[in-house]
Steps between C-alpha positions, in 0.01 A plus 500: 500500500417154370830317460579154363837331561607213274759238601623197309510239775406423859611163636520321832881491486529876445703448182401841357605658825634851435230633264230339716634662818519838326145472368357397837667793677373747241144365489470486876604864535282616209195328652576651840482842335149437373564389141305212347769242424469162327773248423501267199766229516594164357473224761633152569166385646647461850622834637285740696534876465316741726569873504299717743248714315589352159291271277727221375419297187717192443490311170642155428812492288614243247845440357486564126874470433791387724646846571458552875268789586513617140317190378196529728159597361163580659213533250254568783701798626527636145124478444406648836733796499466599136124488547510721809791733420279801428358482852833621641674836500845341526644169386830431680677205337798326660653416166751240388559313177218253553177371344269621779563868571636599158210380278242633746641852514566508125138408424385773739727765348382423147139585585360842416431576865724366771593605853831670570756220488811495721762229458731394779771266372693428825825489305370210288477687169853572383705443185525127429647353183352152544253397227222453755533858625521642149171331408331627817623851429287515187213542748688659790625795293155631397374439854775722641437771241120503531486499881436816698836449669751240614593496868875431526682407820817701438667704228683185387169316475352792305791487254441128443128548436576783258745278314231233452234754397732673249330835543152635558464392864422705812700384805483623860670362808324303771711332770388198697369540853380280784223539758607617843576207730363512853744256655873454472702186455504194726839345419738336746587831663154478657530133590736205508691314233758563228440789262311429178609625158215496250481478120145577385454501122426278203757226442615602154838603358471880530414477871822300565393265776809289422723796589313532830563131575869529412542799731318313776734201455805727533368649825405164646845363414647780713301371795251787499172397665196591289199351325462576129138480382390502136138586417339530158349308208732286291558629148779260406777549758378274781660179373844661474455659844417166658799329334730770634363487855498119516853470358630707791289342771329831584135396483446590865643851461386602150128424487255538212154575642303518174274780381271716713155642414463849351501780753690310772852622418513770773407247768769258384757776470446637849600164653845517334813671630649581160336509157710437189395568140799429273303561175672655201361829366190493719291807402317598821464192724186489713644239738784739583251778578291255704807387696598862567146584610515239777857589599686199362866570412536437128780410258456562126710495185661824391339438159152573641366812328424670832817381676671839500191677629473254790875518565482880528245455778712223661189281485657179362833324461623464141727231360667493161649172388461129561437270795797629703380861473147401599630293792702798622192724493290247693781430748526865594138502613499161672804565718389849607148502652528872578573589138225263390242668721612850396471410130152360554387815676641724225336283235161529664534877529594531132210277393253708701637826357554420134326176403144509631197388306339832589768702319469275196123541485536878534684484168256250352201723574684789340573298185154343482337843491698617198482442126784391276595853390499627857716206609758577234535849647488361853773249417740783420402681818562188709845469349581859603355465848652160575168352607545140614857579613668318215 
């Protein structure tokens, strides 16, 4: 098959991290199976993106309105892809409420002949009462309805997409998956030094880096020896983080390292002893899967939409509450190296069994080969069979 993937943004700081990581894993596996795969993405003019076997087209972006990712535009991407859309069998769009992916796919869908269009929203398209979202949904709603199908992460994600579409949309489930990792972690258990606890995510309110810092301060005040590293692009929370750390004299123990390039998260994760993602309502976090795949013990919020599934497999530690609850979860792993190692080994086993890129692409190939009417029937069958292990 000839397959085109569309992504809003690729940048040197990896700010569009989760959807980018998902797309790279899918495209790499699709190309390895002999498909012709091309990527069309907005670009900051600095980042590099290479995917084995995949042709990558990067187009400069411009900020049309001050609305974060939503306000970015790329006229060159729009012209190129709408002009070439008929050359592809499948158009796979990683869709959010933005001015890059949404107008491009809408223009393609409105043509008399278009490829089969699959939308993957990564939990980003959900009911939102803000005026900005309501305006965007004037375009998002017909996109959802006209597409061949929407690929939802979980049943909860599917319900949210359906609520935005308000009927007439085909939805099937597609979990996230990560490539198999050849090498395990290289944290302090394989060397010298105090254990490292890592936060790797964007610095914005939903990710709760401030909660991570507060938990770290509680543990350090107890006399616990550890290094707390914070990695990710600043999206507004860095100034508050620095004020908090400086006010407590913890700059040597709670360290902000900045952002890292796209595709390097697994390497950074495997050098940590514990990974913490305190995000609220995280749909299907790729960094958690990446940490599990390299055997890093991981702590996540109980509000994560796959928290219960991971808890059933004893693959992560959950916390529910504020800084004290998070500190307790981290403490349990730091003071017990045996439990830490056992959790990491279980996590890696679970990742290899349930969250591989290969299993995801098995489903993708199945969906890509089907029409809208077939997928509606298939969607009901998947629900009966429990495909994707919801």
